[in-house]
Amino acid sequence: MYRLGQKEIDEVSKVIKARKMFRVGDPKTGHLQEANRFEKEWAHTIGVKHTLLLSGGGTAGLMAGLAGMGIGPGDEVIVPGYTFMATAAAVLMVGAIPVLAEINETLTLDPRDVEKKIGPHTKAIIPVHICGIPADMKTLTSLARKHKIKVLEDCCQADGGSFKGKRLGSWGQAGAYSFNDFKIMSAGEGGALVTNDATIYERASIYADSGAAFRPYAGNFTMPVFLGFQFRSTEIMGAILRMQLQRLAGMLADLRRIRARFIAELKDKPGIRFAPSNDPKGDCGVVVSFQFESEAAARAFAKAGGIGGWLPIDSGKHVYSNWEPILTHRAGHHPDMNPYRMPKNKGLRLDYTKNMCPRTLDILKRTVYISLHPDWTKAQIRARIEACRKAGAS
Ligand SMILES: *Cc1c(COP(=O)(O)O)cnc(C)c1O
């Protein structure tokens, strides 16, 4: 979905010519500081103090965010039943237990179900801005404040999106992004964590750098350096993403313009109903989403000629009922490092069933997405819209 070209080639070639691919280095020796510069630029874009650029993807971003919040065994974290499995997996990777909640018609986390599911061990909520669709961050953050729990935004499919004029990732205490090959910005792989919170940033920085103890800035840490993973980005990743960031505003503008065209031309047409949106202006425009009364009606529309629609219920690892390793408690490489077997997690909500979020499954079966492309021509857009109008009327 991302755009890619000569700018990325030029910047990567500068890094290679400088022979400085490791992100830690002195600018006086010709080190280009690409990872550092991207981190500053991304923090500025999102409107937060700190960014941590990571190899290891959005999954590493989520893990670092949870670790930064001090979440671990004995804690529950609420995640929606509709998200890529990595959201729930990241919770398990820090030793905590994911508790599943329903989505509503907006396809994002349902605040009313979240409120019902907050329990004595709940430490955080992870709203997911799935397919670039903003979750209701106002209601979710006020709910979290009321219950004194934290919010980590999963912005992996929503690089650059916003809710009520404020960027996604800046509403919660922290936000995670992915730059893998399927996202709005890409370096092939990669991820980031953002936060305004100095403690989250510091703990996440240590967690994500196995060599944190040996860094020139280690003396500035306020907490003793513990052992972490190796999620450091390369300079090449930083160089590519700086150029991807330059393309972001144009891409989002094109995607949003196309999405708005679908809505303007099809609203009130027979047989057409769009999924409600928490903020159509902040939506990234990755998809346009239609909803129907039944799965049969949704499938008929998706399959109609020229539409190229698809049902989110068919998106495999994005639907909790397909999360086999989680449903069957296969987490951790060793039995004693499996959070489902950890003594501190005894008494938490460990068990799942395939039908535990029935509303989520129902909505995913009645929704049709059309994936939008920012480089569609006027004729391509017109043809799709016309196909939708025809299918709705039939
Ligand atoms: C892609 C994605 C992730 C994980 O990102 P990786 O870069 O693959 O680790 C997490 N959550 C959601 C919603 C995603 O789409």
CSV table of C-alpha atoms and ligand atoms in Angstrom, one decimal:
chain,number,residue,atom,x,y,z
A,1,MET,CA,0.0,0.0,0.0
A,2,TYR,CA,3.0,2.3,0.7
A,3,ARG,CA,4.6,4.5,-2.0
A,4,LEU,CA,8.3,3.9,-2.5
A,5,GLY,CA,10.9,5.3,-5.0
A,6,GLN,CA,14.1,7.2,-5.7
A,7,LYS,CA,14.2,9.3,-2.5
A,8,GLU,CA,14.5,6.1,-0.4
A,9,ILE,CA,17.2,4.7,-2.8
A,10,ASP,CA,19.2,8.0,-2.5
A,11,GLU,CA,19.0,8.1,1.3
A,12,VAL,CA,19.9,4.4,1.8
A,13,SER,CA,22.9,4.8,-0.5
A,14,LYS,CA,24.2,7.7,1.6
A,15,VAL,CA,24.1,5.4,4.7
A,16,ILE,CA,25.9,2.7,2.8
A,17,LYS,CA,28.5,5.1,1.5
A,18,ALA,CA,29.1,6.4,5.0
A,19,ARG,CA,29.6,2.8,6.1
A,20,LYS,CA,27.6,3.6,9.3
A,21,MET,CA,24.7,1.2,9.5
A,22,PHE,CA,24.7,0.8,13.4
A,23,ARG,CA,22.4,3.4,14.9
A,24,VAL,CA,24.7,4.5,17.7
A,25,GLY,CA,27.5,6.7,16.4
A,26,ASP,CA,29.2,10.1,16.6
A,27,PRO,CA,28.2,12.6,13.9
A,28,LYS,CA,31.7,14.0,14.0
A,29,THR,CA,32.9,10.7,12.4
A,30,GLY,CA,30.4,11.0,9.5
A,31,HIS,CA,27.5,9.1,11.2
A,32,LEU,CA,24.3,10.3,9.7
A,33,GLN,CA,22.0,9.9,12.8
A,34,GLU,CA,19.1,8.6,10.5
A,35,ALA,CA,17.4,6.6,13.3
A,36,ASN,CA,17.7,9.5,15.8
A,37,ARG,CA,16.4,12.0,13.2
A,38,PHE,CA,13.4,9.8,12.3
A,39,GLU,CA,12.6,9.5,16.0
A,40,LYS,CA,12.5,13.3,16.4
A,41,GLU,CA,10.5,13.8,13.2
A,42,TRP,CA,7.9,11.1,14.1
A,43,ALA,CA,7.5,12.5,17.7
A,44,HIS,CA,6.9,15.9,16.1
A,45,THR,CA,4.4,14.5,13.6
A,46,ILE,CA,2.4,12.7,16.3
A,47,GLY,CA,2.8,15.5,18.8
A,48,VAL,CA,4.5,13.6,21.6
A,49,LYS,CA,7.9,13.9,23.4
A,50,HIS,CA,9.5,10.6,22.6
A,51,THR,CA,9.7,8.0,19.8
A,52,LEU,CA,11.6,4.8,19.9
A,53,LEU,CA,12.2,3.3,16.5
A,54,LEU,CA,12.5,-0.5,16.7
A,55,SER,CA,13.3,-3.5,14.6
A,56,GLY,CA,10.9,-6.3,15.6
A,57,GLY,CA,7.9,-4.5,14.2
A,58,GLY,CA,4.7,-3.2,15.7
A,59,THR,CA,4.8,-6.3,18.0
A,60,ALA,CA,8.1,-5.0,19.5
A,61,GLY,CA,6.4,-1.5,19.8
A,62,LEU,CA,3.5,-3.0,21.8
A,63,MET,CA,5.8,-5.1,23.9
A,64,ALA,CA,8.0,-2.2,24.7
A,65,GLY,CA,4.9,-0.1,25.5
A,66,LEU,CA,3.6,-2.7,27.9
A,67,ALA,CA,7.0,-3.2,29.5
A,68,GLY,CA,7.4,0.6,29.8
A,69,MET,CA,4.1,0.7,31.7
A,70,GLY,CA,5.5,-2.0,34.1
A,71,ILE,CA,2.9,-4.5,33.1
A,72,GLY,CA,3.7,-8.2,33.7
A,73,PRO,CA,2.5,-11.4,35.4
A,74,GLY,CA,-0.6,-10.9,37.6
A,75,ASP,CA,-2.0,-8.3,35.2
A,76,GLU,CA,-4.8,-8.4,32.7
A,77,VAL,CA,-4.9,-6.2,29.5
A,78,ILE,CA,-8.1,-5.7,27.5
A,79,VAL,CA,-7.8,-6.2,23.7
A,80,PRO,CA,-10.5,-6.3,21.0
A,81,GLY,CA,-11.5,-9.6,19.5
A,82,TYR,CA,-10.9,-8.1,16.1
A,83,THR,CA,-7.2,-7.2,15.6
A,84,PHE,CA,-4.1,-8.9,14.3
A,85,MET,CA,-3.2,-11.6,16.8
A,86,ALA,CA,0.1,-9.7,17.6
A,87,THR,CA,-1.9,-7.3,19.8
A,88,ALA,CA,-2.9,-10.1,22.2
A,89,ALA,CA,0.5,-11.9,21.7
A,90,ALA,CA,2.4,-8.8,22.9
A,91,VAL,CA,0.5,-8.9,26.2
A,92,LEU,CA,1.5,-12.6,26.6
A,93,MET,CA,5.1,-11.8,25.7
A,94,VAL,CA,5.4,-9.5,28.8
A,95,GLY,CA,3.9,-12.2,31.0
A,96,ALA,CA,0.4,-10.7,31.3
A,97,ILE,CA,-3.0,-12.1,30.2
A,98,PRO,CA,-5.1,-10.7,27.3
A,99,VAL,CA,-8.8,-10.4,28.1
A,100,LEU,CA,-11.0,-10.1,25.0
A,101,ALA,CA,-13.7,-7.4,24.5
A,102,GLU,CA,-16.2,-6.8,21.8
A,103,ILE,CA,-16.0,-4.3,18.9
A,104,ASN,CA,-19.0,-2.2,17.9
A,105,GLU,CA,-20.3,-1.3,14.4
A,106,THR,CA,-17.4,1.1,14.0
A,107,LEU,CA,-15.2,-2.0,13.9
A,108,THR,CA,-13.2,-0.7,16.9
A,109,LEU,CA,-13.2,-1.5,20.6
A,110,ASP,CA,-16.6,-1.1,22.2
A,111,PRO,CA,-16.3,1.2,25.3
A,112,ARG,CA,-19.4,-0.3,26.8
A,113,ASP,CA,-18.1,-3.8,26.7
A,114,VAL,CA,-14.7,-2.6,27.9
A,115,GLU,CA,-16.4,-1.1,31.0
A,116,LYS,CA,-18.1,-4.4,31.7
A,117,LYS,CA,-14.8,-6.3,31.4
A,118,ILE,CA,-12.6,-4.1,33.6
A,119,GLY,CA,-11.8,-6.2,36.6
A,120,PRO,CA,-9.6,-5.9,39.7
A,121,HIS,CA,-6.5,-7.1,37.8
A,122,THR,CA,-7.0,-5.0,34.7
A,123,LYS,CA,-4.0,-2.7,34.2
A,124,ALA,CA,-4.4,-1.5,30.6
A,125,ILE,CA,-6.6,-1.3,27.5
A,126,ILE,CA,-5.3,-1.6,24.0
A,127,PRO,CA,-7.6,0.1,21.5
A,128,VAL,CA,-6.8,-0.9,17.9
A,129,HIS,CA,-7.3,1.5,15.0
A,130,ILE,CA,-7.9,-1.3,12.7
A,131,CYS,CA,-7.7,-0.6,8.9
A,132,GLY,CA,-6.9,3.0,9.7
A,133,ILE,CA,-10.3,3.5,11.5
A,134,PRO,CA,-10.0,5.5,14.6
A,135,ALA,CA,-11.3,4.0,17.9
A,136,ASP,CA,-13.4,6.2,20.2
A,137,MET,CA,-10.4,7.6,22.1
A,138,LYS,CA,-12.4,10.2,24.0
A,139,THR,CA,-14.7,7.6,25.7
A,140,LEU,CA,-11.9,5.0,26.1
A,141,THR,CA,-9.4,7.4,27.7
A,142,SER,CA,-12.0,8.8,30.1
A,143,LEU,CA,-13.0,5.3,31.1
A,144,ALA,CA,-9.4,4.4,31.7
A,145,ARG,CA,-8.9,7.5,33.8
A,146,LYS,CA,-11.9,6.7,35.9
A,147,HIS,CA,-10.6,3.1,36.6
A,148,LYS,CA,-7.0,4.3,37.0
A,149,ILE,CA,-5.7,2.1,34.2
A,150,LYS,CA,-3.5,2.8,31.2
A,151,VAL,CA,-4.1,3.0,27.5
A,152,LEU,CA,-1.7,1.7,24.9
A,153,GLU,CA,-2.9,2.5,21.3
A,154,ASP,CA,-2.3,0.0,18.6
A,155,CYS,CA,-1.8,2.3,15.6
A,156,CYS,CA,-0.1,-0.4,13.5
A,157,GLN,CA,-2.6,-0.1,10.7
A,158,ALA,CA,-3.1,3.7,11.2
A,159,ASP,CA,0.3,5.4,10.7
A,160,GLY,CA,-0.6,9.1,10.7
A,161,GLY,CA,-4.3,8.8,11.4
A,162,SER,CA,-6.1,11.1,13.9
A,163,PHE,CA,-9.2,11.3,16.2
A,164,LYS,CA,-10.8,14.7,16.7
A,165,GLY,CA,-7.8,16.5,15.2
A,166,LYS,CA,-5.3,14.8,17.5
A,167,ARG,CA,-3.0,12.1,16.1
A,168,LEU,CA,-3.6,8.5,16.9
A,169,GLY,CA,-0.9,7.3,19.4
A,170,SER,CA,-1.0,10.6,21.3
A,171,TRP,CA,-4.3,9.9,23.1
A,172,GLY,CA,-3.2,7.1,25.4
A,173,GLN,CA,-0.1,6.9,27.6
A,174,ALA,CA,1.7,5.3,24.7
A,175,GLY,CA,1.1,4.2,21.1
A,176,ALA,CA,2.7,1.6,18.8
A,177,TYR,CA,3.1,1.7,15.0
A,178,SER,CA,4.2,-0.9,12.5
A,179,PHE,CA,6.3,-0.3,9.4
A,180,ASN,CA,6.1,-3.8,8.0
A,181,ASP,CA,5.3,-4.5,4.3
A,182,PHE,CA,1.5,-4.3,4.7
A,183,LYS,CA,1.3,-0.8,6.3
A,184,ILE,CA,0.8,2.8,5.3
A,185,MET,CA,4.6,3.5,5.8
A,186,SER,CA,7.1,0.7,5.4
A,187,ALA,CA,10.7,-0.2,5.7
A,188,GLY,CA,9.9,-3.9,5.0
A,189,GLU,CA,9.8,-4.4,8.7
A,190,GLY,CA,10.0,-2.1,11.7
A,191,GLY,CA,8.0,-0.5,14.4
A,192,ALA,CA,7.9,2.4,16.8
A,193,LEU,CA,6.6,3.3,20.2
A,194,VAL,CA,5.6,6.9,21.2
A,195,THR,CA,5.0,8.3,24.6
A,196,ASN,CA,5.0,11.6,26.6
A,197,ASP,CA,5.8,9.7,29.8
A,198,ALA,CA,9.5,9.8,30.7
A,199,THR,CA,9.3,6.5,32.8
A,200,ILE,CA,7.6,4.6,30.0
A,201,TYR,CA,10.2,5.9,27.6
A,202,GLU,CA,13.1,5.0,29.8
A,203,ARG,CA,11.9,1.5,30.7
A,204,ALA,CA,11.0,0.8,27.1
A,205,SER,CA,14.4,2.1,25.9
A,206,ILE,CA,16.2,-0.3,28.2
A,207,TYR,CA,13.8,-3.2,27.4
A,208,ALA,CA,14.4,-2.8,23.6
A,209,ASP,CA,18.2,-2.5,23.7
A,210,SER,CA,20.2,-5.5,25.0
A,211,GLY,CA,23.2,-3.2,25.1
A,212,ALA,CA,21.6,-0.4,27.0
A,213,ALA,CA,24.1,-0.6,29.9
A,214,PHE,CA,26.9,0.2,27.5
A,215,ARG,CA,25.4,3.2,25.7
A,216,PRO,CA,27.0,6.7,26.1
A,217,TYR,CA,23.7,7.9,27.6
A,218,ALA,CA,23.4,5.0,30.1
A,219,GLY,CA,24.4,7.5,32.9
A,220,ASN,CA,21.3,9.5,32.3
A,221,PHE,CA,18.9,6.6,33.1
A,222,THR,CA,17.1,7.1,36.4
A,223,MET,CA,16.5,3.4,36.9
A,224,PRO,CA,19.1,0.5,37.2
A,225,VAL,CA,19.7,-1.0,33.7
A,226,PHE,CA,18.0,-4.4,33.4
A,227,LEU,CA,18.5,-7.0,30.6
A,228,GLY,CA,16.4,-6.3,27.5
A,229,PHE,CA,15.7,-7.7,24.0
A,230,GLN,CA,17.6,-6.6,20.9
A,231,PHE,CA,15.0,-4.5,19.0
A,232,ARG,CA,17.4,-1.7,17.9
A,233,SER,CA,16.7,-0.3,14.5
A,234,THR,CA,19.3,0.1,11.8
A,235,GLU,CA,20.3,3.4,10.2
A,236,ILE,CA,18.9,2.0,6.9
A,237,MET,CA,15.5,1.7,8.5
A,238,GLY,CA,15.7,5.2,9.8
A,239,ALA,CA,16.8,6.6,6.4
A,240,ILE,CA,13.9,4.8,4.6
A,241,LEU,CA,11.3,5.9,7.1
A,242,ARG,CA,12.4,9.5,7.0
A,243,MET,CA,11.5,9.5,3.3
A,244,GLN,CA,8.3,7.5,3.9
A,245,LEU,CA,7.3,10.2,6.4
A,246,GLN,CA,7.7,12.8,3.6
A,247,ARG,CA,5.2,10.9,1.5
A,248,LEU,CA,2.7,10.3,4.4
A,249,ALA,CA,0.6,13.5,4.2
A,250,GLY,CA,0.1,13.2,0.4
A,251,MET,CA,-0.8,9.5,0.7
A,252,LEU,CA,-3.3,10.1,3.5
A,253,ALA,CA,-4.8,13.1,1.6
A,254,ASP,CA,-5.3,10.8,-1.5
A,255,LEU,CA,-6.8,7.9,0.5
A,256,ARG,CA,-9.1,10.2,2.3
A,257,ARG,CA,-10.2,12.0,-0.9
A,258,ILE,CA,-11.1,8.6,-2.5
A,259,ARG,CA,-13.0,7.4,0.6
A,260,ALA,CA,-14.9,10.7,0.8
A,261,ARG,CA,-15.9,10.3,-2.9
A,262,PHE,CA,-17.4,6.8,-2.2
A,263,ILE,CA,-19.4,8.3,0.7
A,264,ALA,CA,-20.5,11.4,-1.1
A,265,GLU,CA,-21.7,9.5,-4.2
A,266,LEU,CA,-23.2,6.5,-2.5
A,267,LYS,CA,-24.8,7.8,0.6
A,268,ASP,CA,-28.6,7.5,0.5
A,269,LYS,CA,-28.4,5.1,-2.5
A,270,PRO,CA,-30.7,2.0,-2.2
A,271,GLY,CA,-29.1,-1.0,-0.5
A,272,ILE,CA,-26.0,1.0,0.7
A,273,ARG,CA,-25.2,1.6,4.3
A,274,PHE,CA,-21.7,2.7,5.5
A,275,ALA,CA,-20.3,1.5,8.8
A,276,PRO,CA,-20.6,4.3,11.4
A,277,SER,CA,-17.3,6.2,12.0
A,278,ASN,CA,-15.9,7.7,15.2
A,279,ASP,CA,-14.2,10.4,13.1
A,280,PRO,CA,-14.4,10.2,9.2
A,281,LYS,CA,-11.9,13.1,8.9
A,282,GLY,CA,-9.2,11.3,11.0
A,283,ASP,CA,-9.8,7.9,9.3
A,284,CYS,CA,-6.7,7.0,7.2
A,285,GLY,CA,-8.9,5.9,4.3
A,286,VAL,CA,-7.3,2.4,4.0
A,287,VAL,CA,-10.8,0.9,3.4
A,288,VAL,CA,-14.3,2.0,2.8
A,289,SER,CA,-16.7,-0.1,4.9
A,290,PHE,CA,-20.3,-1.1,4.2
A,291,GLN,CA,-22.7,-2.9,6.5
A,292,PHE,CA,-25.6,-5.2,5.7
A,293,GLU,CA,-28.4,-7.0,7.6
A,294,SER,CA,-27.1,-10.5,6.9
A,295,GLU,CA,-23.9,-12.3,6.0
A,296,ALA,CA,-25.6,-13.5,2.8
A,297,ALA,CA,-26.3,-9.9,1.7
A,298,ALA,CA,-22.7,-8.9,2.6
A,299,ARG,CA,-21.3,-11.7,0.5
A,300,ALA,CA,-23.5,-11.0,-2.5
A,301,PHE,CA,-22.4,-7.3,-2.5
A,302,ALA,CA,-18.7,-8.2,-2.0
A,303,LYS,CA,-18.8,-10.6,-5.0
A,304,ALA,CA,-20.8,-8.4,-7.4
A,305,GLY,CA,-18.8,-7.5,-10.5
A,306,GLY,CA,-16.2,-4.8,-10.3
A,307,ILE,CA,-16.4,-4.3,-6.5
A,308,GLY,CA,-13.5,-6.4,-5.2
A,309,GLY,CA,-14.9,-6.3,-1.7
A,310,TRP,CA,-14.0,-8.6,1.2
A,311,LEU,CA,-15.5,-9.6,4.5
A,312,PRO,CA,-13.3,-9.0,7.7
A,313,ILE,CA,-14.6,-12.3,9.1
A,314,ASP,CA,-12.5,-13.9,6.4
A,315,SER,CA,-9.3,-12.1,7.5
A,316,GLY,CA,-7.8,-15.2,9.4
A,317,LYS,CA,-5.4,-14.1,12.1
A,318,HIS,CA,-7.3,-10.8,12.6
A,319,VAL,CA,-10.3,-12.6,14.1
A,320,TYR,CA,-9.9,-13.9,17.7
A,321,SER,CA,-11.7,-17.2,17.0
A,322,ASN,CA,-8.8,-18.1,14.7
A,323,TRP,CA,-6.1,-17.3,17.3
A,324,GLU,CA,-5.3,-21.0,17.9
A,325,PRO,CA,-2.0,-20.5,20.0
A,326,ILE,CA,-3.9,-18.2,22.3
A,327,LEU,CA,-7.2,-20.2,22.5
A,328,THR,CA,-5.1,-23.3,23.4
A,329,HIS,CA,-2.7,-21.5,25.7
A,330,ARG,CA,0.4,-22.3,23.6
A,331,ALA,CA,2.4,-19.2,24.7
A,332,GLY,CA,6.1,-19.1,25.6
A,333,HIS,CA,8.9,-21.4,24.4
A,334,HIS,CA,9.2,-23.1,27.7
A,335,PRO,CA,6.3,-24.3,30.0
A,336,ASP,CA,7.5,-22.2,32.9
A,337,MET,CA,7.6,-19.1,30.7
A,338,ASN,CA,4.1,-19.6,29.5
A,339,PRO,CA,2.0,-16.9,31.2
A,340,TYR,CA,-1.0,-19.2,31.3
A,341,ARG,CA,0.9,-21.4,33.7
A,342,MET,CA,2.6,-18.7,35.8
A,343,PRO,CA,1.6,-18.9,39.5
A,344,LYS,CA,1.0,-15.1,39.6
A,345,ASN,CA,-1.6,-15.5,36.8
A,346,LYS,CA,-3.7,-18.0,38.7
A,347,GLY,CA,-7.2,-16.7,39.2
A,348,LEU,CA,-7.0,-14.3,36.2
A,349,ARG,CA,-9.4,-14.8,33.3
A,350,LEU,CA,-7.4,-17.4,31.4
A,351,ASP,CA,-10.0,-19.2,29.4
A,352,TYR,CA,-11.4,-18.4,26.0
A,353,THR,CA,-14.1,-19.9,23.8
A,354,LYS,CA,-14.6,-19.4,20.0
A,355,ASN,CA,-17.9,-17.7,20.7
A,356,MET,CA,-17.0,-15.5,23.6
A,357,CYS,CA,-17.4,-12.3,21.5
A,358,PRO,CA,-20.6,-13.0,19.5
A,359,ARG,CA,-21.3,-9.4,18.5
A,360,THR,CA,-17.8,-9.1,17.1
A,361,LEU,CA,-18.3,-12.2,14.9
A,362,ASP,CA,-21.7,-11.0,13.8
A,363,ILE,CA,-20.4,-7.5,12.8
A,364,LEU,CA,-17.4,-9.0,11.0
A,365,LYS,CA,-19.8,-11.2,9.0
A,366,ARG,CA,-22.1,-8.3,8.0
A,367,THR,CA,-19.3,-5.9,7.0
A,368,VAL,CA,-17.7,-5.5,3.5
A,369,TYR,CA,-14.5,-3.6,3.0
A,370,ILE,CA,-13.2,-2.3,-0.2
A,371,SER,CA,-9.4,-1.7,0.1
A,372,LEU,CA,-8.5,1.7,-1.4
A,373,HIS,CA,-5.4,2.6,-3.2
A,374,PRO,CA,-4.0,6.1,-3.2
A,375,ASP,CA,-2.9,5.9,-6.8
A,376,TRP,CA,-6.2,4.9,-8.3
A,377,THR,CA,-7.1,7.0,-11.4
A,378,LYS,CA,-10.3,8.9,-11.6
A,379,ALA,CA,-11.7,6.3,-14.0
A,380,GLN,CA,-10.8,3.5,-11.6
A,381,ILE,CA,-12.6,5.3,-8.7
A,382,ARG,CA,-15.6,6.0,-10.9
A,383,ALA,CA,-15.9,2.4,-12.0
A,384,ARG,CA,-15.8,1.1,-8.4
A,385,ILE,CA,-18.4,3.5,-7.2
A,386,GLU,CA,-20.6,2.7,-10.1
A,387,ALA,CA,-20.3,-1.1,-9.4
A,388,CYS,CA,-21.3,-0.4,-5.8
A,389,ARG,CA,-24.3,1.6,-6.8
A,390,LYS,CA,-25.4,-1.2,-9.2
A,391,ALA,CA,-24.9,-3.9,-6.6
A,392,GLY,CA,-26.8,-2.0,-4.0
A,393,ALA,CA,-29.8,-1.4,-6.3
A,394,SER,CA,-30.0,-5.0,-7.4
B,1,LIG,C1,0.8,-5.3,11.8
B,1,LIG,C2,0.1,-5.3,13.1
B,1,LIG,C3,0.8,-5.5,14.3
B,1,LIG,C4,2.2,-6.1,14.4
B,1,LIG,O1,3.1,-5.4,13.6
B,1,LIG,P1,4.4,-6.2,13.1
B,1,LIG,O2,5.2,-5.1,12.5
B,1,LIG,O3,4.0,-7.3,12.2
B,1,LIG,O4,5.0,-6.7,14.4
B,1,LIG,C5,0.1,-5.4,15.5
B,1,LIG,N1,-1.2,-5.0,15.5
B,1,LIG,C6,-1.9,-4.7,14.4
B,1,LIG,C7,-3.3,-4.3,14.5
B,1,LIG,C8,-1.3,-4.9,13.1
B,1,LIG,O5,-2.0,-4.7,12.0
